[in-house]
Amino acid sequence: MSNPAGRVSNNPGENKHPLPDCCGGLGNVDYSKMDLKLFEEVLKHIDFHDPSFHVAVIAIIFNPLFWNVVATWEHRTRKLSKIFGSPYLACYFLGFVIILLNVYRSHSMAIVMKTQARWEVLNRIEVFILGVLLIATGSLLVVSSFLALGFTGTFLGNYFGIVMDEKVTGFPFNLAENPMYWGSTANYLGLALIGASPVGLVLTAIVALVYKIAIHFEGFNWNALSVPRSFQLTPEWGLFHISTKWYS
């Protein structure tokens, strides 16, 4: 059989010009010689001292931190359920607070994108169309996730002891494990591209990073949002312990 192009033979004599080891090669890269002109071009269009930029970053970081802390607190103490007299009412309350926080986050990001400089490189019809497609895709992921999970499934119902009959495995969860997070990220990226906003790109990157961290700490909640009724979280062991118990 002939040796395909690019394939290294097992016979050392045949490899007069052996390919470099990929991992060793990466270790020998001189990053000081990398061309950072594009990155520098993006950064010079951003005013990092702008108070509205600081507000947007704080809103991005605060939202997942808030709902994870409150949901964990509720799971361990059931305080919200006791205050509202029902886990469902407590979950609805937290859900509406999360919605308001997300609206404010989007508003704060939109203000920064509108007031800071545009980047002419992004001011092209192709980029605009890509932005529209990203928003359409992101909105589809967010809306279909909500319809598949329902209100309590979307807004941390598991932490309130509200569990679904079976795990949701259909669209869009058959495409990604966290479609609502990545759909939201796609929406922000689309807005940044439509507005030719370099600061929007940076804020979107921060959103993606924060969501990535949130997903890591929400392991149970986002990897198994639809927990069968035969499973229930046990407060004494925290978020990630599941005990088998039947709830009729």
mmCIF file of C-alpha atoms in Angstrom:
data_model
loop_
_atom_site.group_PDB
_atom_site.id
_atom_site.type_symbol
_atom_site.label_atom_id
_atom_site.label_comp_id
_atom_site.label_asym_id
_atom_site.label_seq_id
_atom_site.Cartn_x
_atom_site.Cartn_y
_atom_site.Cartn_z
ATOM 1 C CA MET A 1 0.000 0.000 0.000
ATOM 2 C CA SER A 2 1.328 3.447 -0.863
ATOM 3 C CA ASN A 3 2.160 5.897 1.922
ATOM 4 C CA PRO A 4 -0.386 8.772 1.961
ATOM 5 C CA ALA A 5 0.956 12.284 1.875
ATOM 6 C CA GLY A 6 1.767 13.597 5.292
ATOM 7 C CA ARG A 7 1.868 10.183 6.949
ATOM 8 C CA VAL A 8 5.084 9.195 8.766
ATOM 9 C CA SER A 9 6.361 5.695 8.049
ATOM 10 C CA ASN A 10 7.229 3.270 10.844
ATOM 11 C CA ASN A 11 10.565 2.646 9.112
ATOM 12 C CA PRO A 12 13.047 5.246 10.423
ATOM 13 C CA GLY A 13 15.033 5.004 7.235
ATOM 14 C CA GLU A 14 12.128 6.325 5.228
ATOM 15 C CA ASN A 15 11.645 9.436 7.364
ATOM 16 C CA LYS A 16 14.453 11.645 6.152
ATOM 17 C CA HIS A 17 12.444 14.713 7.171
ATOM 18 C CA PRO A 18 10.370 13.639 10.195
ATOM 19 C CA LEU A 19 7.445 15.805 11.205
ATOM 20 C CA PRO A 20 7.976 17.782 14.429
ATOM 21 C CA ASP A 21 6.296 16.547 17.590
ATOM 22 C CA CYS A 22 3.126 18.624 17.973
ATOM 23 C CA CYS A 23 3.244 19.022 21.757
ATOM 24 C CA GLY A 24 6.971 19.603 21.839
ATOM 25 C CA GLY A 25 6.548 22.008 18.965
ATOM 26 C CA LEU A 26 3.986 24.056 20.890
ATOM 27 C CA GLY A 27 6.375 24.217 23.807
ATOM 28 C CA ASN A 28 9.016 25.707 21.534
ATOM 29 C CA VAL A 29 6.774 28.442 20.130
ATOM 30 C CA ASP A 30 8.087 31.953 20.696
ATOM 31 C CA TYR A 31 4.881 33.755 21.603
ATOM 32 C CA SER A 32 6.701 37.085 21.697
ATOM 33 C CA LYS A 33 6.819 36.942 17.887
ATOM 34 C CA MET A 34 3.084 36.394 17.454
ATOM 35 C CA ASP A 35 1.242 39.022 15.442
ATOM 36 C CA LEU A 36 -1.066 40.733 17.941
ATOM 37 C CA LYS A 37 -2.019 43.613 15.655
ATOM 38 C CA LEU A 38 -5.630 42.464 15.305
ATOM 39 C CA PHE A 39 -6.033 42.092 19.057
ATOM 40 C CA GLU A 40 -4.437 45.485 19.628
ATOM 41 C CA GLU A 41 -6.715 46.991 16.997
ATOM 42 C CA VAL A 42 -9.774 45.733 18.886
ATOM 43 C CA LEU A 43 -8.527 46.978 22.253
ATOM 44 C CA LYS A 44 -7.709 50.489 21.036
ATOM 45 C CA HIS A 45 -11.398 50.974 20.166
ATOM 46 C CA ILE A 46 -12.473 50.192 23.736
ATOM 47 C CA ASP A 47 -12.648 52.634 26.626
ATOM 48 C CA PHE A 48 -11.994 50.422 29.659
ATOM 49 C CA HIS A 49 -12.384 53.437 31.964
ATOM 50 C CA ASP A 50 -15.983 54.000 30.880
ATOM 51 C CA PRO A 51 -18.249 53.610 33.972
ATOM 52 C CA SER A 52 -20.979 52.046 31.832
ATOM 53 C CA PHE A 53 -18.479 49.344 30.800
ATOM 54 C CA HIS A 54 -17.805 48.593 34.469
ATOM 55 C CA VAL A 55 -21.544 48.400 35.164
ATOM 56 C CA ALA A 56 -22.038 45.947 32.299
ATOM 57 C CA VAL A 57 -19.184 43.713 33.472
ATOM 58 C CA ILE A 58 -20.531 43.715 37.035
ATOM 59 C CA ALA A 59 -24.011 42.806 35.768
ATOM 60 C CA ILE A 60 -22.589 39.948 33.674
ATOM 61 C CA ILE A 61 -20.692 38.489 36.631
ATOM 62 C CA PHE A 62 -23.359 39.159 39.253
ATOM 63 C CA ASN A 63 -26.320 37.425 37.602
ATOM 64 C CA PRO A 64 -25.132 33.769 37.619
ATOM 65 C CA LEU A 65 -23.499 34.321 41.008
ATOM 66 C CA PHE A 66 -26.776 35.603 42.435
ATOM 67 C CA TRP A 67 -29.022 32.828 41.188
ATOM 68 C CA ASN A 68 -26.577 30.095 42.153
ATOM 69 C CA VAL A 69 -26.121 31.468 45.670
ATOM 70 C CA VAL A 70 -29.849 31.964 46.218
ATOM 71 C CA ALA A 71 -30.766 28.564 44.764
ATOM 72 C CA THR A 72 -28.126 26.836 46.908
ATOM 73 C CA TRP A 73 -29.366 28.682 49.988
ATOM 74 C CA GLU A 74 -32.960 27.682 49.217
ATOM 75 C CA HIS A 75 -31.973 24.081 48.638
ATOM 76 C CA ARG A 76 -30.250 23.879 52.026
ATOM 77 C CA THR A 77 -32.702 25.916 54.110
ATOM 78 C CA ARG A 78 -36.041 26.000 52.226
ATOM 79 C CA LYS A 79 -36.391 29.592 53.476
ATOM 80 C CA LEU A 80 -37.965 30.971 50.307
ATOM 81 C CA SER A 81 -40.488 28.134 50.181
ATOM 82 C CA LYS A 82 -41.414 28.851 53.800
ATOM 83 C CA ILE A 83 -41.730 32.585 53.171
ATOM 84 C CA PHE A 84 -44.010 32.103 50.149
ATOM 85 C CA GLY A 85 -45.768 29.055 51.569
ATOM 86 C CA SER A 86 -45.061 27.022 48.434
ATOM 87 C CA PRO A 87 -41.957 25.905 46.535
ATOM 88 C CA TYR A 88 -43.716 26.801 43.282
ATOM 89 C CA LEU A 89 -44.418 30.396 44.332
ATOM 90 C CA ALA A 90 -40.850 30.703 45.602
ATOM 91 C CA CYS A 91 -39.482 29.385 42.299
ATOM 92 C CA TYR A 92 -41.714 31.777 40.321
ATOM 93 C CA PHE A 93 -40.436 34.665 42.445
ATOM 94 C CA LEU A 94 -36.788 33.779 41.849
ATOM 95 C CA GLY A 95 -37.499 33.228 38.154
ATOM 96 C CA PHE A 96 -38.991 36.709 37.719
ATOM 97 C CA VAL A 97 -36.062 38.261 39.609
ATOM 98 C CA ILE A 98 -33.644 36.447 37.287
ATOM 99 C CA ILE A 99 -35.573 37.702 34.250
ATOM 100 C CA LEU A 100 -35.360 41.302 35.506
ATOM 101 C CA LEU A 101 -31.642 40.926 36.188
ATOM 102 C CA ASN A 102 -31.057 39.557 32.695
ATOM 103 C CA VAL A 103 -33.050 42.406 31.164
ATOM 104 C CA TYR A 104 -30.868 44.875 33.046
ATOM 105 C CA ARG A 105 -27.717 43.051 31.952
ATOM 106 C CA SER A 106 -28.783 43.219 28.302
ATOM 107 C CA HIS A 107 -29.694 46.898 28.711
ATOM 108 C CA SER A 108 -26.324 47.752 30.269
ATOM 109 C CA MET A 109 -24.469 45.909 27.505
ATOM 110 C CA ALA A 110 -26.540 47.648 24.820
ATOM 111 C CA ILE A 111 -25.691 51.059 26.291
ATOM 112 C CA VAL A 112 -21.952 50.349 26.136
ATOM 113 C CA MET A 113 -22.174 49.043 22.570
ATOM 114 C CA LYS A 114 -24.121 52.142 21.518
ATOM 115 C CA THR A 115 -21.923 54.747 23.191
ATOM 116 C CA GLN A 116 -18.463 53.344 22.503
ATOM 117 C CA ALA A 117 -16.626 53.397 19.184
ATOM 118 C CA ARG A 118 -17.569 51.234 16.227
ATOM 119 C CA TRP A 119 -14.968 49.230 14.317
ATOM 120 C CA GLU A 120 -15.085 49.792 10.590
ATOM 121 C CA VAL A 121 -13.676 46.317 9.908
ATOM 122 C CA LEU A 122 -16.974 44.907 11.235
ATOM 123 C CA ASN A 123 -19.116 47.448 9.411
ATOM 124 C CA ARG A 124 -19.801 45.130 6.442
ATOM 125 C CA ILE A 125 -22.925 43.489 5.098
ATOM 126 C CA GLU A 126 -21.456 39.996 5.530
ATOM 127 C CA VAL A 127 -20.808 40.643 9.223
ATOM 128 C CA PHE A 128 -24.277 42.112 9.639
ATOM 129 C CA ILE A 129 -25.882 39.017 8.085
ATOM 130 C CA LEU A 130 -23.784 36.750 10.321
ATOM 131 C CA GLY A 131 -24.983 38.734 13.327
ATOM 132 C CA VAL A 132 -28.614 38.303 12.307
ATOM 133 C CA LEU A 133 -28.112 34.557 11.849
ATOM 134 C CA LEU A 134 -26.489 34.280 15.279
ATOM 135 C CA ILE A 135 -29.394 36.099 16.916
ATOM 136 C CA ALA A 136 -31.909 33.899 15.116
ATOM 137 C CA THR A 137 -30.045 30.749 16.174
ATOM 138 C CA GLY A 138 -29.556 31.962 19.722
ATOM 139 C CA SER A 139 -33.193 32.937 20.095
ATOM 140 C CA LEU A 140 -34.264 29.538 18.782
ATOM 141 C CA LEU A 141 -32.082 27.788 21.362
ATOM 142 C CA VAL A 142 -33.321 29.950 24.231
ATOM 143 C CA VAL A 143 -37.013 29.757 23.364
ATOM 144 C CA SER A 144 -37.003 26.037 22.561
ATOM 145 C CA SER A 145 -35.136 25.336 25.814
ATOM 146 C CA PHE A 146 -37.752 27.237 27.774
ATOM 147 C CA LEU A 147 -40.612 25.439 26.044
ATOM 148 C CA ALA A 148 -38.982 22.050 26.688
ATOM 149 C CA LEU A 149 -38.303 22.720 30.365
ATOM 150 C CA GLY A 150 -41.162 24.961 31.383
ATOM 151 C CA PHE A 151 -40.817 27.840 33.842
ATOM 152 C CA THR A 152 -39.771 25.831 36.888
ATOM 153 C CA GLY A 153 -37.447 23.615 34.875
ATOM 154 C CA THR A 154 -35.732 26.667 33.454
ATOM 155 C CA PHE A 155 -35.467 28.646 36.668
ATOM 156 C CA LEU A 156 -33.821 26.190 39.045
ATOM 157 C CA GLY A 157 -36.910 24.269 40.083
ATOM 158 C CA ASN A 158 -34.716 21.330 41.100
ATOM 159 C CA TYR A 159 -33.352 23.346 43.982
ATOM 160 C CA PHE A 160 -36.897 23.886 45.242
ATOM 161 C CA GLY A 161 -37.664 20.175 45.115
ATOM 162 C CA ILE A 162 -39.697 20.572 41.914
ATOM 163 C CA VAL A 163 -38.672 17.720 39.658
ATOM 164 C CA MET A 164 -39.872 16.564 36.242
ATOM 165 C CA ASP A 165 -41.176 13.121 35.361
ATOM 166 C CA GLU A 166 -38.243 12.405 33.061
ATOM 167 C CA LYS A 167 -35.115 14.006 31.739
ATOM 168 C CA VAL A 168 -35.534 16.188 28.656
ATOM 169 C CA THR A 169 -33.490 14.740 25.808
ATOM 170 C CA GLY A 170 -35.212 16.246 22.769
ATOM 171 C CA PHE A 171 -34.390 19.423 20.870
ATOM 172 C CA PRO A 172 -32.367 21.474 21.673
ATOM 173 C CA PHE A 173 -30.840 19.302 24.410
ATOM 174 C CA ASN A 174 -29.927 16.684 21.830
ATOM 175 C CA LEU A 175 -27.604 19.298 20.282
ATOM 176 C CA ALA A 176 -25.936 20.732 23.383
ATOM 177 C CA GLU A 177 -26.020 20.235 27.125
ATOM 178 C CA ASN A 178 -26.537 23.912 27.895
ATOM 179 C CA PRO A 179 -28.447 25.363 24.948
ATOM 180 C CA MET A 180 -29.954 28.259 26.882
ATOM 181 C CA TYR A 181 -26.569 29.550 28.003
ATOM 182 C CA TRP A 182 -24.988 29.233 24.572
ATOM 183 C CA GLY A 183 -28.084 30.595 22.872
ATOM 184 C CA SER A 184 -27.859 33.677 25.064
ATOM 185 C CA THR A 185 -24.162 34.015 24.248
ATOM 186 C CA ALA A 186 -24.924 33.758 20.523
ATOM 187 C CA ASN A 187 -27.490 36.563 20.894
ATOM 188 C CA TYR A 188 -24.934 38.895 22.445
ATOM 189 C CA LEU A 189 -22.337 38.037 19.824
ATOM 190 C CA GLY A 190 -24.893 38.720 17.113
ATOM 191 C CA LEU A 191 -25.714 42.125 18.611
ATOM 192 C CA ALA A 192 -22.022 42.980 18.770
ATOM 193 C CA LEU A 193 -21.516 42.072 15.101
ATOM 194 C CA ILE A 194 -24.617 43.942 13.948
ATOM 195 C CA GLY A 195 -23.457 47.023 15.827
ATOM 196 C CA ALA A 196 -19.837 46.618 14.614
ATOM 197 C CA SER A 197 -18.958 46.924 18.282
ATOM 198 C CA PRO A 198 -15.510 45.808 19.490
ATOM 199 C CA VAL A 199 -16.540 46.366 23.107
ATOM 200 C CA GLY A 200 -19.501 44.113 22.402
ATOM 201 C CA LEU A 201 -17.095 41.349 21.389
ATOM 202 C CA VAL A 202 -15.196 41.730 24.666
ATOM 203 C CA LEU A 203 -18.399 41.732 26.737
ATOM 204 C CA THR A 204 -19.620 38.642 24.883
ATOM 205 C CA ALA A 205 -16.345 36.891 25.687
ATOM 206 C CA ILE A 206 -16.878 37.753 29.356
ATOM 207 C CA VAL A 207 -20.435 36.365 29.168
ATOM 208 C CA ALA A 208 -19.126 33.112 27.677
ATOM 209 C CA LEU A 209 -16.416 32.824 30.346
ATOM 210 C CA VAL A 210 -18.852 33.469 33.199
ATOM 211 C CA TYR A 211 -21.324 30.939 31.779
ATOM 212 C CA LYS A 212 -18.527 28.388 31.435
ATOM 213 C CA ILE A 213 -17.662 28.814 35.106
ATOM 214 C CA ALA A 214 -21.343 28.683 36.077
ATOM 215 C CA ILE A 215 -21.810 25.445 34.137
ATOM 216 C CA HIS A 216 -18.881 23.924 36.006
ATOM 217 C CA PHE A 217 -20.422 24.721 39.388
ATOM 218 C CA GLU A 218 -23.967 23.881 38.309
ATOM 219 C CA GLY A 219 -22.926 20.364 37.257
ATOM 220 C CA PHE A 220 -26.050 18.637 38.457
ATOM 221 C CA ASN A 221 -28.492 21.386 37.575
ATOM 222 C CA TRP A 222 -27.452 21.780 33.926
ATOM 223 C CA ASN A 223 -26.387 18.235 33.110
ATOM 224 C CA ALA A 224 -29.601 16.726 34.452
ATOM 225 C CA LEU A 225 -32.162 19.501 34.549
ATOM 226 C CA SER A 226 -35.044 17.096 34.185
ATOM 227 C CA VAL A 227 -34.544 14.740 37.101
ATOM 228 C CA PRO A 228 -37.030 11.849 37.381
ATOM 229 C CA ARG A 229 -39.333 11.939 40.367
ATOM 230 C CA SER A 230 -37.569 8.872 41.711
ATOM 231 C CA PHE A 231 -34.618 11.125 42.536
ATOM 232 C CA GLN A 232 -34.492 14.037 44.934
ATOM 233 C CA LEU A 233 -31.715 16.298 46.138
ATOM 234 C CA THR A 234 -30.857 15.852 49.801
ATOM 235 C CA PRO A 235 -29.991 19.131 51.573
ATOM 236 C CA GLU A 236 -27.657 17.558 54.108
ATOM 237 C CA TRP A 237 -25.229 16.506 51.370
ATOM 238 C CA GLY A 238 -25.363 19.659 49.279
ATOM 239 C CA LEU A 239 -26.045 20.118 45.584
ATOM 240 C CA PHE A 240 -24.405 17.107 44.045
ATOM 241 C CA HIS A 241 -25.717 14.276 46.207
ATOM 242 C CA ILE A 242 -28.796 12.422 44.949
ATOM 243 C CA SER A 243 -30.729 9.904 46.968
ATOM 244 C CA THR A 244 -33.308 7.497 45.619
ATOM 245 C CA LYS A 245 -36.712 8.337 47.022
ATOM 246 C CA TRP A 246 -40.120 8.046 45.413
ATOM 247 C CA TYR A 247 -42.398 11.063 45.341
ATOM 248 C CA SER A 248 -45.966 10.419 44.296
#
